[in-house]
PDB file of C-alpha atoms in Angstrom:
ATOM      1  CA  MET I  21       8.075  25.074 -18.867  1.00  0.00           C
ATOM      2  CA  GLU I  22       4.846  23.879 -17.259  1.00  0.00           C
ATOM      3  CA  ARG I  23       4.012  23.601 -13.608  1.00  0.00           C
ATOM      4  CA  LEU I  24       2.464  20.294 -12.500  1.00  0.00           C
ATOM      5  CA  ARG I  25       0.581  18.908  -9.512  1.00  0.00           C
ATOM      6  CA  VAL I  26       0.841  15.227  -8.618  1.00  0.00           C
ATOM      7  CA  GLU I  27      -1.611  13.457  -6.333  1.00  0.00           C
ATOM      8  CA  PHE I  28      -0.915   9.867  -5.276  1.00  0.00           C
ATOM      9  CA  THR I  29      -1.726   7.005  -2.938  1.00  0.00           C
ATOM     10  CA  THR I  30      -0.074   3.645  -2.422  1.00  0.00           C
ATOM     11  CA  GLU I  31      -1.676   0.354  -1.451  1.00  0.00           C
ATOM     12  CA  PRO I  32      -2.253  -1.874   0.417  1.00  0.00           C
ATOM     13  CA  PHE I  33      -3.564   0.366   3.183  1.00  0.00           C
ATOM     14  CA  ASP I  34      -2.881  -0.208   6.849  1.00  0.00           C
ATOM     15  CA  LEU I  35      -4.881   2.013   9.165  1.00  0.00           C
ATOM     16  CA  ASP I  36      -2.809   1.113  12.238  1.00  0.00           C
ATOM     17  CA  GLU I  37       0.668   1.852  10.921  1.00  0.00           C
ATOM     18  CA  ALA I  38       2.044   3.392   7.734  1.00  0.00           C
ATOM     19  CA  PRO I  39       3.376   0.578   5.512  1.00  0.00           C
ATOM     20  CA  ALA I  40       6.971   0.750   4.264  1.00  0.00           C
ATOM     21  CA  HIS I  41       5.846   1.605   0.712  1.00  0.00           C
ATOM     22  CA  ALA I  42       3.862   4.592   1.964  1.00  0.00           C
ATOM     23  CA  VAL I  43       6.768   5.854   4.051  1.00  0.00           C
ATOM     24  CA  VAL I  44       9.174   5.499   1.113  1.00  0.00           C
ATOM     25  CA  ALA I  45       6.789   7.310  -1.256  1.00  0.00           C
ATOM     26  CA  ARG I  46       6.414  10.214   1.158  1.00  0.00           C
ATOM     27  CA  GLU I  47      10.174  10.425   1.692  1.00  0.00           C
ATOM     28  CA  VAL I  48      10.723  10.610  -2.066  1.00  0.00           C
ATOM     29  CA  ILE I  49       8.236  13.455  -2.457  1.00  0.00           C
ATOM     30  CA  GLN I  50       9.435  15.346   0.597  1.00  0.00           C
ATOM     31  CA  GLY I  51      13.060  15.032  -0.549  1.00  0.00           C
ATOM     32  CA  ALA I  52      12.421  16.104  -4.137  1.00  0.00           C
ATOM     33  CA  ALA I  53      12.884  19.635  -5.440  1.00  0.00           C
ATOM     34  CA  LEU I  54       9.146  20.321  -5.198  1.00  0.00           C
ATOM     35  CA  ASP I  55       7.043  22.842  -3.345  1.00  0.00           C
ATOM     36  CA  ALA I  56       3.557  22.858  -1.819  1.00  0.00           C
ATOM     37  CA  VAL I  57       4.047  19.285  -0.560  1.00  0.00           C
ATOM     38  CA  ASP I  58       1.134  17.937   1.488  1.00  0.00           C
ATOM     39  CA  VAL I  59       1.269  14.387   2.849  1.00  0.00           C
ATOM     40  CA  GLY I  60      -1.574  12.648   4.619  1.00  0.00           C
ATOM     41  CA  PRO I  61      -2.885   9.203   5.513  1.00  0.00           C
ATOM     42  CA  PHE I  62      -5.190   8.887   2.494  1.00  0.00           C
ATOM     43  CA  GLY I  63      -3.459  10.952  -0.165  1.00  0.00           C
ATOM     44  CA  ASN I  64      -0.490  13.109  -0.943  1.00  0.00           C
ATOM     45  CA  THR I  65       0.030  16.091  -3.239  1.00  0.00           C
ATOM     46  CA  ALA I  66       2.977  18.099  -4.435  1.00  0.00           C
ATOM     47  CA  GLU I  67       3.596  20.796  -7.013  1.00  0.00           C
ATOM     48  CA  GLY I  68       6.598  21.927  -8.992  1.00  0.00           C
ATOM     49  CA  GLY I  69       8.166  22.329 -12.383  1.00  0.00           C
ATOM     50  CA  ALA I  70       7.451  19.581 -14.898  1.00  0.00           C
ATOM     51  CA  ASP I  71      10.961  18.111 -14.872  1.00  0.00           C
ATOM     52  CA  ALA I  72      11.075  17.927 -11.073  1.00  0.00           C
ATOM     53  CA  VAL I  73       7.589  16.405 -10.761  1.00  0.00           C
ATOM     54  CA  LEU I  74       8.212  13.813 -13.477  1.00  0.00           C
ATOM     55  CA  ALA I  75      11.567  12.827 -11.982  1.00  0.00           C
ATOM     56  CA  ALA I  76       9.959  12.494  -8.539  1.00  0.00           C
ATOM     57  CA  VAL I  77       7.120  10.369  -9.963  1.00  0.00           C
ATOM     58  CA  ASP I  78       9.624   8.025 -11.625  1.00  0.00           C
ATOM     59  CA  THR I  79      11.541   7.581  -8.366  1.00  0.00           C
ATOM     60  CA  LEU I  80       8.332   7.293  -6.354  1.00  0.00           C
ATOM     61  CA  LEU I  81       6.974   4.486  -8.536  1.00  0.00           C
ATOM     62  CA  ARG I  82      10.200   2.501  -8.529  1.00  0.00           C
ATOM     63  CA  ARG I  83      10.871   2.817  -4.794  1.00  0.00           C
ATOM     64  CA  ALA I  84       7.269   2.265  -3.649  1.00  0.00           C
ATOM     65  CA  LEU I  85       6.967  -0.907  -5.734  1.00  0.00           C
ATOM     66  CA  GLU I  86      10.329  -2.148  -4.434  1.00  0.00           C
ATOM     67  CA  ALA I  87       9.073  -1.502  -0.885  1.00  0.00           C
ATOM     68  CA  GLY I  88       5.976  -3.682  -1.362  1.00  0.00           C
ATOM     69  CA  ALA I  89       3.285  -1.506  -2.907  1.00  0.00           C
ATOM     70  CA  THR I  90       0.804  -3.573  -4.894  1.00  0.00           C
ATOM     71  CA  ARG I  91      -0.859  -0.529  -6.409  1.00  0.00           C
ATOM     72  CA  VAL I  92       0.090   3.109  -6.877  1.00  0.00           C
ATOM     73  CA  SER I  93      -2.657   5.466  -7.972  1.00  0.00           C
ATOM     74  CA  LEU I  94      -1.604   8.838  -9.244  1.00  0.00           C
ATOM     75  CA  GLN I  95      -2.880  11.782 -11.135  1.00  0.00           C
ATOM     76  CA  VAL I  96      -0.778  14.509 -12.733  1.00  0.00           C
ATOM     77  CA  ASN I  97      -2.337  17.825 -13.686  1.00  0.00           C
ATOM     78  CA  VAL I  98      -0.935  20.809 -15.561  1.00  0.00           C
ATOM     79  CA  ILE I  99      -1.649  23.801 -13.328  1.00  0.00           C
ATOM     80  CA  GLY I 100       0.110  26.602 -15.192  1.00  0.00           C
ATOM     81  CA  GLU I 101       3.446  28.023 -16.190  1.00  0.00           C
ATOM     82  CA  ALA I 102       6.506  27.347 -14.065  1.00  0.00           C
ATOM     83  CA  ARG I 103       7.472  30.001 -11.554  1.00  0.00           C
ATOM     84  CA  PRO I 104      10.440  32.148 -12.609  1.00  0.00           C
TER      85      PRO I 104
END
């Protein structure tokens, strides 16, 4: 099984306060069975096994859009074999 890294941002941006869609997206990633999670104001990354990353991305997209995101940009990279 492959190991993946996902990087994502949600829009629209609000520099004064994190919008609901951004908060929801971060909660999804932080609550998923992933490791090496890094959240920030202009981008977020997480790594894990392929099944866990893909499931988290599905949930992230659905919940962020429901919470008002008008755009979700993401990139998924294969970074190696899954950890034993």
